[in-house]
Every structure is written in C-alpha cells, then in structure tokens.
Coordinates of C-alpha atoms in Angstrom, one line a residue:
Chain A
X878 CA 131.4 96.7 104.0
X879 CA 133.9 98.9 105.9
X880 CA 138.2 97.6 104.6
X881 CA 141.1 99.9 105.3
X882 CA 143.9 98.8 104.1
X883 CA 147.2 100.2 105.3
X884 CA 146.5 103.5 106.7
X885 CA 148.7 106.0 107.6
X886 CA 147.9 109.7 109.1
X887 CA 150.6 112.1 109.9
X888 CA 150.1 114.9 111.0
X889 CA 153.2 116.2 110.1
X890 CA 156.7 114.2 110.9
X891 CA 154.0 112.4 113.5
X892 CA 152.1 109.3 113.3
X893 CA 149.0 109.1 115.0
X894 CA 148.5 105.6 113.5
X895 CA 150.3 103.5 111.0
X896 CA 149.8 101.0 108.2
X897 CA 146.3 99.7 109.8
X898 CA 144.0 97.1 108.3
X899 CA 141.1 95.5 109.1
X900 CA 137.8 94.5 107.8
X901 CA 134.0 94.5 109.0
X902 CA 131.7 92.1 107.0
X903 CA 127.8 93.6 106.9
X904 CA 126.2 93.4 110.0
X905 CA 128.9 92.8 112.5
X906 CA 130.3 94.6 115.7
X907 CA 133.8 95.6 115.2
X908 CA 135.2 96.6 118.2
X909 CA 137.8 99.3 118.6
X910 CA 140.0 98.8 121.8
X911 CA 143.3 100.0 122.9
X912 CA 144.4 102.8 125.6
X913 CA 143.7 106.9 125.4
X914 CA 145.6 108.0 122.6
X915 CA 145.4 104.7 120.6
X916 CA 144.5 106.2 117.7
X917 CA 141.4 104.5 117.8
X918 CA 139.9 108.2 117.1
X919 CA 141.6 109.1 114.4
X920 CA 141.3 105.9 112.6
X921 CA 137.4 106.4 113.0
X922 CA 137.8 110.1 112.2
X923 CA 139.4 108.6 108.3
X924 CA 136.6 106.6 107.9
X925 CA 133.6 108.7 108.2
X926 CA 135.4 111.2 105.4
X927 CA 136.3 113.6 108.1
X928 CA 140.3 113.3 108.0
X929 CA 141.5 112.4 104.3
X930 CA 144.3 109.0 105.6
X931 CA 148.3 110.2 104.4
X932 CA 148.9 106.5 103.2
X933 CA 146.4 103.9 102.1
X934 CA 142.7 103.7 101.0
X935 CA 139.9 103.3 103.5
X936 CA 136.6 101.9 101.5
X937 CA 133.0 101.9 103.6
X938 CA 129.9 100.4 101.0
X939 CA 132.6 100.4 98.4
X940 CA 133.1 103.6 97.8
X941 CA 136.6 105.8 98.9
X942 CA 136.5 107.9 101.9
X943 CA 138.8 110.1 99.7
X944 CA 137.7 110.3 96.2
X945 CA 134.0 109.7 97.4
X946 CA 133.7 111.8 100.3
X947 CA 129.6 112.5 99.9
X948 CA 128.7 109.5 98.9
X949 CA 130.9 107.9 102.3
X950 CA 129.3 110.2 104.5
X951 CA 126.0 109.8 103.5
X952 CA 126.0 106.0 104.4
X953 CA 127.7 106.6 107.2
X954 CA 126.5 107.4 110.7
X955 CA 129.1 108.9 113.6
X956 CA 129.3 109.8 117.1
X957 CA 132.2 111.7 117.6
X958 CA 133.1 111.7 121.4
X959 CA 131.5 114.6 122.5
X960 CA 128.2 114.3 121.6
X961 CA 128.5 117.9 118.4
X962 CA 124.8 119.3 119.8
X963 CA 124.1 122.5 119.1
X964 CA 123.3 124.2 123.0
X965 CA 121.1 126.7 121.5
X966 CA 118.8 124.1 119.9
X967 CA 116.1 122.1 121.3
X968 CA 116.5 118.1 120.6
X969 CA 113.5 118.1 118.3
X970 CA 115.2 120.7 116.4
X971 CA 118.2 119.7 116.1
X972 CA 117.2 116.2 115.0
X973 CA 115.5 118.4 112.3
X974 CA 118.3 120.2 111.3
X975 CA 120.6 116.7 111.6
X976 CA 117.5 115.7 109.1
X977 CA 117.6 118.1 106.9
X978 CA 121.3 117.8 105.7
X979 CA 121.2 114.4 105.4
X980 CA 118.8 115.0 102.9
X981 CA 115.7 113.5 104.6
X982 CA 112.5 115.2 102.7
X983 CA 110.0 117.5 105.1
X984 CA 107.7 113.8 104.8
X985 CA 110.3 111.3 105.9
X986 CA 111.4 114.1 108.8
X987 CA 109.0 113.3 110.7
X988 CA 108.0 109.9 111.3
X989 CA 111.2 109.2 111.0
X990 CA 112.5 112.0 114.0
X991 CA 109.7 110.0 115.9
X992 CA 111.0 106.4 115.0
X993 CA 114.6 107.6 116.3
X994 CA 114.1 109.7 119.9
X995 CA 111.1 106.3 121.4
X996 CA 114.5 104.4 120.1
X997 CA 117.2 106.4 121.7
X998 CA 114.1 107.1 124.4
X999 CA 114.9 111.0 124.6
X1000 CA 111.3 111.8 123.6
X1001 CA 110.7 112.7 126.8
X1002 CA 113.6 115.3 126.1
X1003 CA 112.6 116.5 122.7
X1004 CA 111.5 119.9 124.2
X1005 CA 114.3 120.5 126.1
X1006 CA 117.6 122.4 125.0
X1007 CA 120.5 120.4 124.3
X1008 CA 123.0 122.9 126.2
X1009 CA 120.8 122.0 129.1
X1010 CA 120.3 118.0 128.7
X1011 CA 122.5 115.6 131.4
X1012 CA 125.5 113.6 130.0
X1013 CA 122.9 110.2 129.8
X1014 CA 120.9 112.0 127.4
X1015 CA 123.5 114.1 125.2
X1016 CA 125.5 110.8 125.0
X1017 CA 121.3 108.9 123.6
X1018 CA 120.3 112.4 121.4
X1019 CA 123.9 112.0 120.0
X1020 CA 123.0 108.6 118.9
X1021 CA 119.8 109.7 117.6
X1022 CA 121.5 111.8 115.4
X1023 CA 124.1 108.6 114.1
X1024 CA 121.2 106.8 113.3
X1025 CA 118.3 108.8 111.8
X1026 CA 119.3 108.5 107.9
X1027 CA 119.3 104.6 109.1
X1028 CA 122.7 104.7 107.2
X1029 CA 124.9 101.1 106.3
X1030 CA 127.5 101.7 108.6
X1031 CA 127.8 103.3 112.0
X1032 CA 130.6 104.0 114.0
X1033 CA 130.9 105.3 117.6
X1034 CA 133.0 106.8 119.4
X1035 CA 132.7 105.5 123.3
X1036 CA 129.2 105.4 123.1
X1037 CA 129.0 104.5 126.8
X1038 CA 131.3 106.9 128.3
X1039 CA 130.5 109.0 131.1
X1040 CA 127.1 107.0 131.7
X1041 CA 126.1 105.5 134.6
X1042 CA 125.6 101.1 134.7
X1043 CA 121.5 101.3 133.9
X1044 CA 122.2 104.3 130.9
X1045 CA 125.1 101.8 130.0
X1046 CA 123.8 98.8 129.6
X1047 CA 120.5 100.2 127.9
X1048 CA 123.0 101.3 125.5
X1049 CA 124.8 98.3 124.9
X1050 CA 121.9 96.6 124.4
X1051 CA 120.2 99.4 121.9
X1052 CA 123.5 98.6 119.7
X1053 CA 123.1 95.1 120.1
X1054 CA 119.7 95.6 118.5
X1055 CA 120.8 97.9 115.7
X1056 CA 123.5 95.3 114.8
X1057 CA 121.2 93.2 112.1
X1058 CA 120.3 96.5 110.2
X1059 CA 123.9 98.7 110.5
X1060 CA 127.3 97.6 110.7
X1061 CA 128.6 99.2 113.2
X1062 CA 132.2 100.1 114.7
X1063 CA 132.8 101.0 118.9
X1064 CA 135.6 102.2 120.3
X1065 CA 136.2 101.4 124.2
X1066 CA 139.1 101.2 126.3
X1067 CA 136.3 99.4 128.6
X1068 CA 137.0 95.5 127.8
X1069 CA 134.2 93.8 129.4
X1070 CA 132.2 96.1 127.2
X1071 CA 133.9 94.3 124.4
X1072 CA 133.3 91.1 125.5
X1073 CA 129.8 91.1 125.6
X1074 CA 128.8 93.6 122.2
X1075 CA 131.5 93.0 119.9
X1076 CA 131.8 90.0 117.2
X1077 CA 134.7 90.9 116.8
X1078 CA 137.4 92.9 118.8
X1079 CA 140.7 95.1 116.8
X1080 CA 143.1 95.8 119.6
X1081 CA 145.4 98.9 118.9
X1082 CA 148.2 100.3 120.2
X1083 CA 150.5 103.7 119.7
X1084 CA 148.7 103.2 116.8
X1085 CA 149.4 100.3 115.4
X1086 CA 147.4 97.5 115.4
X1087 CA 148.6 94.8 117.8
X1088 CA 145.8 92.0 117.5
X1089 CA 142.8 91.4 115.8
X1090 CA 139.5 88.6 116.5
X1091 CA 136.9 87.4 118.0
X1092 CA 137.1 87.7 121.5
X1093 CA 136.2 84.1 122.1
X1094 CA 139.7 83.3 120.7
X1095 CA 141.9 85.8 122.5
X1096 CA 141.0 85.0 125.3
X1097 CA 141.2 81.4 123.8
X1098 CA 145.0 81.9 121.8
X1099 CA 146.6 83.4 123.8
X1100 CA 148.1 82.2 126.9
X1101 CA 150.6 78.9 126.1
X1102 CA 150.1 76.7 129.4
X1103 CA 147.2 75.8 130.0
X1104 CA 145.8 76.8 134.0
X1105 CA 143.6 74.8 136.1
X1106 CA 142.2 75.3 139.1
X1107 CA 140.5 72.2 141.2
X1108 CA 138.5 72.4 145.0
X1109 CA 139.5 69.8 146.7
X1110 CA 138.7 68.5 150.1
X1111 CA 141.9 65.8 150.9
X1112 CA 141.1 65.9 153.9
X1113 CA 143.8 67.0 155.6
X1114 CA 146.3 65.1 153.6
X1115 CA 148.9 67.1 151.4
X1116 CA 148.0 66.2 147.8
X1117 CA 151.0 68.1 146.4
X1118 CA 153.4 65.1 145.6
X1119 CA 149.9 63.0 143.8
X1120 CA 148.9 65.7 141.5
X1121 CA 152.8 66.2 140.8
X1122 CA 152.6 62.6 139.5
X1123 CA 150.1 63.3 136.6
X1124 CA 151.0 63.1 133.2
X1125 CA 151.3 66.8 132.0
X1126 CA 151.5 68.6 134.7
X1127 CA 154.1 71.3 134.9
X1128 CA 153.6 73.0 138.4
X1129 CA 151.3 72.6 141.2
X1130 CA 151.1 75.1 143.6
X1131 CA 148.1 74.3 147.0
X1132 CA 146.4 77.0 149.0
X1133 CA 145.8 76.4 152.4
X1134 CA 142.8 73.9 153.9
X1135 CA 139.1 75.8 154.5
X1136 CA 135.5 75.0 154.3
X1137 CA 135.4 74.8 151.4
X1138 CA 138.7 72.0 150.6
X1139 CA 141.6 73.6 149.3
X1140 CA 142.3 75.4 146.5
X1141 CA 144.7 73.9 143.9
X1142 CA 146.3 75.5 141.0
X1143 CA 148.2 73.3 138.1
X1144 CA 150.0 74.6 135.0
X1145 CA 150.4 71.8 132.7
X1146 CA 152.8 71.8 129.8
X1147 CA 152.3 73.3 126.9
X1148 CA 149.0 72.3 125.4
X1149 CA 147.7 69.2 127.0
X1150 CA 144.5 68.8 128.3
X1151 CA 145.9 67.1 131.6
X1152 CA 141.7 67.4 133.5
X1153 CA 140.2 64.1 132.7
X1154 CA 143.9 62.6 134.5
X1155 CA 143.5 65.3 137.5
X1156 CA 139.8 64.2 138.2
X1157 CA 141.4 60.6 138.3
X1158 CA 143.7 60.8 140.4
X1159 CA 141.5 63.0 142.9
X1160 CA 139.0 60.3 143.0
X1161 CA 141.2 57.7 143.1
X1162 CA 143.0 59.4 146.0
X1163 CA 139.5 59.2 148.1
X1164 CA 139.2 62.7 148.4
X1165 CA 136.0 65.2 147.1
X1166 CA 136.1 66.8 143.8
X1167 CA 133.9 69.8 144.8
X1168 CA 134.6 71.5 141.4
X1169 CA 137.2 71.7 138.5
X1170 CA 137.6 75.2 135.8
X1171 CA 139.8 76.1 133.4
X1172 CA 141.3 79.6 134.2
X1173 CA 141.3 81.5 131.2
X1174 CA 143.4 84.6 130.4
X1175 CA 140.6 87.6 131.2
X1176 CA 140.8 90.0 128.6
X1177 CA 141.9 92.3 130.7
X1178 CA 145.7 90.1 130.8
X1179 CA 145.3 90.2 127.6
X1180 CA 144.7 93.3 126.5
X1181 CA 147.9 94.2 129.1
X1182 CA 149.8 91.8 128.3
X1183 CA 149.3 92.7 124.1
X1184 CA 150.1 96.5 125.1
X1185 CA 152.8 96.5 127.4
X1186 CA 154.5 93.4 126.1
X1187 CA 155.1 93.9 122.2
X1188 CA 156.6 97.5 122.3
X1189 CA 156.3 98.9 118.3
X1190 CA 159.5 100.6 117.2
X1191 CA 159.7 103.8 115.9
X1192 CA 157.4 107.1 115.2
X1193 CA 154.4 105.4 116.2
X1194 CA 155.3 105.8 120.0
X1195 CA 155.5 109.6 119.7
X1196 CA 152.1 109.8 118.1
X1197 CA 150.7 108.0 120.9
X1198 CA 152.2 110.7 123.2
X1199 CA 150.7 113.6 121.3
X1200 CA 147.0 111.8 121.3
X1201 CA 147.1 111.2 124.9
X1202 CA 147.8 114.5 126.0
X1203 CA 144.7 115.6 123.8
X1204 CA 142.8 112.8 125.0
X1205 CA 142.3 114.2 128.9
X1206 CA 141.5 117.4 127.8
X1207 CA 137.7 116.4 127.7
X1208 CA 137.1 120.2 127.1
X1209 CA 138.2 120.6 123.8
X1210 CA 136.7 117.8 122.1
X1211 CA 138.8 118.9 118.6
X1212 CA 142.5 119.4 120.7
X1213 CA 144.1 116.3 119.4
X1214 CA 144.3 118.2 115.8
X1215 CA 145.5 120.9 117.6
X1216 CA 148.1 118.7 119.7
X1217 CA 149.6 117.9 116.4
X1218 CA 150.1 121.1 114.9
X1219 CA 152.7 121.6 117.8
Chain B
X1239 CA 120.3 124.2 97.5
X1240 CA 118.6 122.4 100.2
X1241 CA 121.4 121.9 102.5
X1242 CA 122.6 126.3 102.2
X1243 CA 119.8 127.0 103.0
X1244 CA 119.2 124.7 106.3
X1245 CA 122.9 125.7 107.4
X1246 CA 121.7 129.5 106.4
X1247 CA 118.8 128.5 108.5
X1248 CA 120.1 127.5 111.4
X1249 CA 122.7 130.1 111.2
X1250 CA 120.1 132.7 111.4
X1251 CA 118.1 130.8 113.8
X1252 CA 121.2 130.4 116.9
X1253 CA 121.7 134.6 116.0
X1254 CA 118.3 135.4 117.4
X1255 CA 118.0 132.2 120.0
X1256 CA 121.5 133.8 121.6
X1257 CA 121.6 137.4 122.1
X1258 CA 123.5 138.2 119.1
X1259 CA 121.0 139.6 117.0
X1260 CA 119.3 141.5 119.7
X1261 CA 122.7 144.0 121.2
X1262 CA 124.2 143.8 117.0
X1263 CA 120.5 145.0 115.2
X1264 CA 119.9 146.9 118.3
X1265 CA 123.0 148.8 118.9
X1266 CA 122.8 149.5 115.6
X1267 CA 119.5 151.1 115.4
X1268 CA 120.8 153.3 118.0
X1269 CA 124.6 154.8 116.7
X1270 CA 122.3 155.2 113.2
X1271 CA 119.7 157.1 115.2
X1272 CA 122.4 159.1 116.2
X1273 CA 124.3 159.6 113.1
X1274 CA 120.9 160.4 111.6
X1275 CA 119.2 163.0 114.7
X1276 CA 123.5 164.8 113.9
X1277 CA 122.8 164.9 110.0
X1278 CA 119.6 166.5 110.0
X1279 CA 121.0 168.9 112.7
X1280 CA 123.7 169.1 110.5
X1281 CA 121.5 170.1 108.1
X1282 CA 119.3 172.5 109.5
X1283 CA 121.4 174.3 110.8
X1284 CA 123.3 174.7 107.7
X1285 CA 119.6 175.6 105.3
X1286 CA 119.4 178.8 108.5
X1287 CA 122.6 180.3 107.7
X1288 CA 122.6 179.7 104.6
X1289 CA 119.5 181.8 104.4
X1290 CA 120.9 184.1 105.8
X1291 CA 122.5 185.0 103.4
X1292 CA 119.1 185.3 101.2
X1293 CA 115.6 186.3 102.4
X1294 CA 114.5 182.9 104.8
X1295 CA 115.6 179.3 105.2
X1296 CA 116.8 177.6 101.6
X1297 CA 115.3 174.2 100.9
X1298 CA 118.7 172.8 100.6
X1299 CA 119.0 169.4 98.8
X1300 CA 118.3 166.4 101.2
X1301 CA 120.3 163.7 99.6
X1302 CA 123.6 165.9 98.9
X1303 CA 123.7 167.5 102.8
X1304 CA 121.8 164.5 104.6
X1305 CA 121.5 161.0 103.0
X1306 CA 124.5 161.3 101.6
X1307 CA 127.2 161.6 104.7
X1308 CA 124.4 159.4 107.2
X1309 CA 125.4 156.2 104.5
X1310 CA 128.9 157.1 105.0
X1311 CA 128.6 157.4 108.7
X1312 CA 126.8 154.3 108.2
X1313 CA 129.3 152.3 106.2
X1314 CA 132.1 153.1 109.3
X1315 CA 129.2 152.2 112.1
X1316 CA 130.0 148.4 110.0
X1317 CA 132.9 148.2 110.5
X1318 CA 132.8 148.2 114.1
X1319 CA 130.1 146.1 114.4
X1320 CA 129.8 143.4 111.9
X1321 CA 133.4 141.1 112.7
X1322 CA 131.3 140.5 115.8
X1323 CA 128.3 138.9 113.5
X1324 CA 130.6 136.7 111.8
X1325 CA 132.9 136.0 114.8
X1326 CA 131.3 132.5 116.3
X1327 CA 130.7 131.0 112.7
X1328 CA 133.5 128.6 112.9
X1329 CA 135.8 129.3 115.9
X1330 CA 131.9 128.2 118.5
X1331 CA 131.5 125.3 115.5
X1332 CA 135.0 124.3 116.0
X1333 CA 135.6 125.2 119.5
X1334 CA 132.3 123.1 120.8
X1335 CA 133.0 120.4 118.5
X1336 CA 129.5 121.0 116.8
X1337 CA 131.7 120.6 113.1
X1338 CA 132.6 117.5 113.4
X1339 CA 128.7 117.3 112.6
X1340 CA 129.0 119.4 109.4
X1341 CA 132.1 117.7 108.2
X1342 CA 131.0 114.3 108.5
X1343 CA 127.5 114.8 106.9
X1344 CA 126.9 114.7 103.2
X1345 CA 127.5 118.6 103.0
X1346 CA 130.1 120.0 100.2
X1347 CA 132.6 122.7 101.9
X1348 CA 130.9 124.9 100.1
X1349 CA 127.9 124.3 100.3
X1350 CA 128.9 125.2 104.9
X1351 CA 130.6 127.9 103.7
X1352 CA 127.6 129.4 101.3
X1353 CA 124.8 128.9 104.0
X1354 CA 127.4 130.9 106.9
X1355 CA 127.3 133.4 104.3
X1356 CA 123.5 133.6 103.4
X1357 CA 122.9 133.1 107.6
X1358 CA 125.0 136.7 108.3
X1359 CA 123.9 138.4 105.4
X1360 CA 120.0 138.2 106.2
X1361 CA 120.6 139.0 110.0
X1362 CA 123.0 142.0 108.2
X1363 CA 120.0 142.7 105.7
X1364 CA 117.2 142.8 108.1
X1365 CA 119.7 145.3 110.3
X1366 CA 119.5 147.5 106.8
X1367 CA 116.1 147.3 106.7
X1368 CA 115.2 148.8 110.2
X1369 CA 116.6 152.3 108.7
X1370 CA 113.6 152.2 106.5
X1371 CA 111.5 153.5 109.3
X1372 CA 114.4 156.7 109.3
X1373 CA 113.9 157.1 105.5
X1374 CA 110.7 156.6 105.1
X1375 CA 110.3 159.8 107.8
X1376 CA 112.4 161.9 105.6
X1377 CA 110.2 161.2 103.1
X1378 CA 107.0 161.9 105.1
X1379 CA 108.6 165.5 105.5
X1380 CA 110.6 166.2 102.4
X1381 CA 111.5 164.8 98.9
X1382 CA 114.6 163.5 98.3
X1383 CA 115.7 161.6 95.7
X1384 CA 114.6 157.8 96.1
X1385 CA 117.3 156.7 93.6
X1386 CA 120.7 157.4 95.0
X1387 CA 119.0 156.0 98.4
X1388 CA 118.3 152.8 97.1
X1389 CA 121.8 153.0 95.1
X1390 CA 123.4 154.0 98.7
X1391 CA 121.8 150.5 100.4
X1392 CA 122.9 148.9 97.5
X1393 CA 126.7 150.1 97.9
X1394 CA 125.8 148.9 102.2
X1395 CA 125.2 145.9 100.7
X1396 CA 127.7 144.7 99.1
X1397 CA 130.0 145.8 101.7
X1398 CA 128.8 144.3 104.2
X1399 CA 128.8 141.3 102.4
X1400 CA 132.5 142.0 102.0
X1401 CA 132.9 142.2 105.4
X1402 CA 130.9 138.9 106.2
X1403 CA 133.3 137.4 103.6
X1404 CA 136.3 138.7 104.9
X1405 CA 134.9 138.0 108.8
X1406 CA 134.2 134.1 108.4
X1407 CA 137.8 133.7 106.7
X1408 CA 139.1 135.0 109.6
X1409 CA 136.5 132.7 112.2
X1410 CA 138.0 129.8 109.8
X1411 CA 141.5 130.1 110.7
X1412 CA 140.7 130.0 114.7
X1413 CA 138.5 128.5 117.7
X1414 CA 138.6 131.4 119.7
X1415 CA 135.7 134.1 119.1
X1416 CA 137.3 137.6 120.2
X1417 CA 140.6 136.4 118.5
X1418 CA 138.5 136.4 115.3
X1419 CA 136.4 138.8 115.9
X1420 CA 139.6 140.9 117.3
X1421 CA 140.9 140.5 113.5
X1422 CA 138.1 140.4 111.3
X1423 CA 138.2 144.0 112.5
X1424 CA 141.6 145.2 112.2
X1425 CA 142.1 143.5 108.9
X1426 CA 139.2 145.6 107.5
X1427 CA 140.3 149.1 109.6
X1428 CA 143.3 148.3 107.6
X1429 CA 141.5 147.8 104.5
X1430 CA 140.0 151.0 104.9
X1431 CA 143.3 153.3 105.6
X1432 CA 145.0 151.6 102.8
X1433 CA 143.9 155.4 101.2
X1434 CA 145.3 157.8 103.6
X1435 CA 148.8 156.7 102.2
X1436 CA 147.9 156.7 98.0
X1437 CA 148.9 160.1 98.8
X1438 CA 152.5 160.1 99.9
X1439 CA 152.8 156.1 98.3
X1440 CA 154.1 157.5 94.7
X1441 CA 151.9 157.6 91.2
X1442 CA 151.5 153.3 90.5
X1443 CA 151.6 152.5 94.4
X1444 CA 148.8 155.1 95.2
X1445 CA 147.0 154.0 92.7
X1446 CA 146.4 150.4 94.4
X1447 CA 146.0 151.4 97.7
X1448 CA 143.2 153.9 96.5
X1449 CA 142.0 150.8 94.7
X1450 CA 142.2 148.2 97.4
X1451 CA 140.7 150.5 100.1
X1452 CA 137.4 149.0 101.1
X1453 CA 135.4 152.2 101.5
X1454 CA 136.8 153.8 98.9
X1455 CA 134.5 152.0 96.6
X1456 CA 131.1 152.8 98.6
X1457 CA 131.4 156.8 97.8
X1458 CA 130.2 156.7 94.1
X1459 CA 126.8 154.4 95.2
X1460 CA 126.0 156.8 97.8
X1461 CA 126.3 159.9 94.8
X1462 CA 123.3 157.4 93.0
X1463 CA 126.4 156.0 90.9
X1464 CA 126.3 152.0 89.9
X1465 CA 129.8 151.5 88.7
X1466 CA 130.0 148.2 87.3
X1467 CA 134.0 148.5 88.6
X1468 CA 132.9 149.0 92.1
X1469 CA 130.3 146.3 91.8
X1470 CA 132.9 144.4 91.0
X1471 CA 135.1 145.3 93.1
X1472 CA 132.9 144.0 96.1
X1473 CA 131.7 140.8 94.8
X1474 CA 135.5 139.3 93.3
X1475 CA 136.2 140.7 96.7
X1476 CA 133.3 138.8 98.8
X1477 CA 134.1 135.5 96.4
X1478 CA 137.8 135.6 97.0
X1479 CA 136.7 135.5 100.1
X1480 CA 134.5 133.0 100.6
X1481 CA 137.2 130.9 98.7
X1482 CA 139.8 131.1 100.7
X1483 CA 137.1 129.7 103.6
X1484 CA 137.3 127.1 101.5
X1485 CA 141.0 126.4 101.2
X1486 CA 141.2 127.3 104.8
X1487 CA 138.4 124.9 105.5
X1488 CA 140.2 122.0 103.7
X1489 CA 143.7 122.6 104.8
X1490 CA 142.8 122.3 108.5
X1491 CA 141.8 118.5 107.3
X1492 CA 144.8 117.6 105.9
X1493 CA 146.4 119.3 109.5
X1494 CA 144.8 117.7 111.6

C-alpha cells in the first residue's frame, strides 16, 4: 500500500531524512518511532505529498507522490502534529469544509459527517468553535478531519500527544479499529504505544532507519545473551556455586534473602536455553522455586541501544539538530521548515 | 470549480466572523462618505461662484465636478485599505498550520489561489456596493450620466483586483500579517508614485514608468472611457500576480 524507496529530503545542504526505505502492507499499522527531530514529520510530509522528496521515490496506493500528488492526497488522510483547525469555525462547519475540499457531494456529506463525529466522539462539541476546544477535542477533531473522506491510508503524526491517559487509551482503541479498513502510519516517541498498537515498527534516528521489524521480534532480536530471573527460597543456603555448576551459565548474581526468597539473575552464554537445567538444579538442592522468567529487553532499552549506540556518519547529524530545535517550538508548527532555511 | 468556491466561501466567511469585514467595510464607508461630502461641497461652491458672473447659480456637470474627483479619491482609499484585507490570506494559514490541511487535500495550488482571490474580491465588491447608496442620492436630486459612473466602477473593480493579487503574493511570502500588510501597502504606493518620476526620467524610461504606474490607468475609466489597453494592463497585473503567488507557494515546498 505504501512503499518508500531511498527517500532523501534535503533543506539546502542539510538532510532531514537520508535514504529511508520501508513498506507497509494494506491494513497494517506501522509505528514510526524516533526521538524528537529524527525526521519522522519530514518523512510523513513526503508521504502526504506536502513535501516533494529530494531523491528517491514514495508511492501510496500505487501513485507516486511526485507525479500524481492529487491522487495520493485523495487517498490519504493526514493528521499533522498540530491539528490544522480554523479557530473561527465551528466543528461542524470545519468538517463540512474539509468534506467539500475532499470532493464529497452535499448528499454524502450529511451522513458521513454524523458518522465520523460519532466515531471520534466529537458530537457534543459540534457547534463549538474550534478555537475554544480543549487539546483532547482538538486532536479528535483533527482525527475526524483525517478519516472524513474514508481514505485508504491514514498518516497520523503523534496522534496521542497532549491527551490525558483516558483519551490516550480511547484514541489507541480507535486507531486499532480503523486499522481494518485503513493502512495506518503513526509516529510517536512513546514506546509502549508502539508495542500496544502497531504490527510493525520502523525506528528512525537522525534521518536514517536504524531498525524495522515487529515489536516482538525487535525485543527478541536485540539481546545477545539471555537473562533469566529466578525467585528461589534457599532456606539460608548460598546458591551461587550450585547455579554456576549448571552448564551454559555465564554469570550469577544473587540478591539478599527476603520474605519471598532470593532474587537471582543469571546470564546464559550466547543462545543457550538454560531454564530446564536451572529448574532441575534448584529442585535437586531441595530449594523452593517460586518464580522463573526470561527477562527481555524492553522497547525502551532497545530504543536507547539503537539510537545512541549506532552513530550514523555524515550530514544526518546536523539535520537532526536542526529539526530538534524546531520541534521544541510548539507554537510554530511549521517552524521546521523555517529553521531549515537558515 | 467546486473546490475554488469552497475556498472562496471559507475566506469570505472568515472575514465576517472576525472583525475584519466590519472594520474594513465600515471605515471605507466612513472615508468614502467624507470624500463624498467634500466633493459635493466643492461642487456647490463652484456652481455658486460660477453664478456670480452670470445671473443666478449655474448648473454644473455633476460627473465632471463631483464624481470624477470622488472616484479618484476612492482609488487612493483602496490603496490604503485593501492591503490589510489580503494580509492574512496566506500568512495566517502558515502561522497556524492550517496551510498543511489545504496542501494535503486534493486541491491544486491554482484552485487554492483562485479561491482566496475570489473570496477577497467578493468582500471588496461588497464594499463598493455600499457606495450605491451615495450614487443613488445623486440620481435622486440631480441628473448625472450613468455610463461614466459604471465605467468608473469597472475601473475601480479592476484596480482593486490588482491590489488583491499583489496582496496575495506578498502574503504568500511571509507568515507575519503585519509584514504582509505593510509590504503590500509599500509596493502599491511605489506602483502609484512611479509616474511622478516619469517627467524627469527621460522619454523612454518616463513612458515605461508611467505605463507601469497603477493609478495612471484608472483616469480614463473615471472619464467614461474604457480603453482595452487599460483593461489589459489590469488583467495582466492580476494574472501575473496570481502566477507569482503560485510560484511562491510551490517554491516553499522545495525550500521546506
């Protein structure tokens, strides 16, 4: 549905995005993950036909963003970081306008408007001015605007930013519901969000893709050695020696005994499953095995590992800094474009 | 076409939900009313003075002594007011980020520009329509010639359209409304005073300068003459202004 090939976007000599490639299948939710200023917004703007790529090609629903921008825009719903609302229009007037410029006929509009307002639960503010809405409602009106013309592809730039926890959960549910009929790309710098909503993750840092996989594979793939955490009641004995004797164990660290026994962390050698042998060792010593689990690196750790360890060379760094400054300036949504000029 | 109208409708609406339409139309009516009364007083005084030489007050030509100077003054009022009508057109959309909505909707740049142009033009024509009241009073008490009034208004409409086209261009180049307003006003002023240099600039340069001067082309309209050269000047001014606006919007994409 969406195919991005070697896309580079330069502002003058500065590259905000370099050589980004990925694809999204129909009906999938792709999470776009990266620190502020990594180039998420720029990539999304390229996909919506708002910014032309300097190099490379991007196609949405089979249409090239550079050659057929109108066809791409017809099939894309876009929620920018700051919802693009006209403060002097009521929600209903605003959505009617959006429906009109997206080519919905007067007959189609009425029904569709009610349907979308119900789905995004903005019905009770339908006659309020957009300028007077709370952040949560603004975001939802922005989402209503994006799905109004029932596009194939939804591109959502930080859809949950600035919402309260309840609204965040509602918005995530809504996005998951939408995934059936739409292909969705959403950007975020909140990691649990990706784990909860997305089927695939693209991690981008300083304008480059540093990883692309499913959230599960990402968490599974990255750690070399497996860490196993045990909760054992040894009844006063020190288990270190006994556990070291288990084949495949590389390191053992034993915690102080407490009410629930001791917490023991054991590192295995590369790619060896030591859990069976560990359990046997504990049981044969007559200790009580209370808990055993394989500790996985959380997405946070992977993210930090990827975005700090792999330092991309060259101009990407400048781009990230440029955008970073712009991202902080929340009052000026298009500031990224200006700072790049300077 | 539907897209253009949707944009134009939104533009016009936003003028009326903000104070802009009321302030601009109201102050225009005030200034126009002032010049109307001043021209009227001038004409009455002139007619009385002329009467001193003959027997009793003379009838003077209303078109020549009142309406022509009034319309010339109106052109100057527009020069001051219209830049502030178009200042927000692009600048405000860029500042608030709504430009992203327009540029990611299935609209061509030209449709957006024409929509904005028509929206501002509609408000401007409404502004002119207010003065039909003043003209009506002249017809009630006097006997002015309708033809030259209509050509005068055609001239005003064309000239106002040119002001709006230039205003859109300047607004598309900035995100600051004050910069857009002052920039447009200064450029229009420059286009007006270009002809002042024409006498001292030598024959060829002088002719070019006076040709470019935006108010120079208006005189004939207020005299009741529709010269296609002047119509062509204003229409090409508008077309060129809108064309450059399209280029300005497009170049922003590449600059980012």
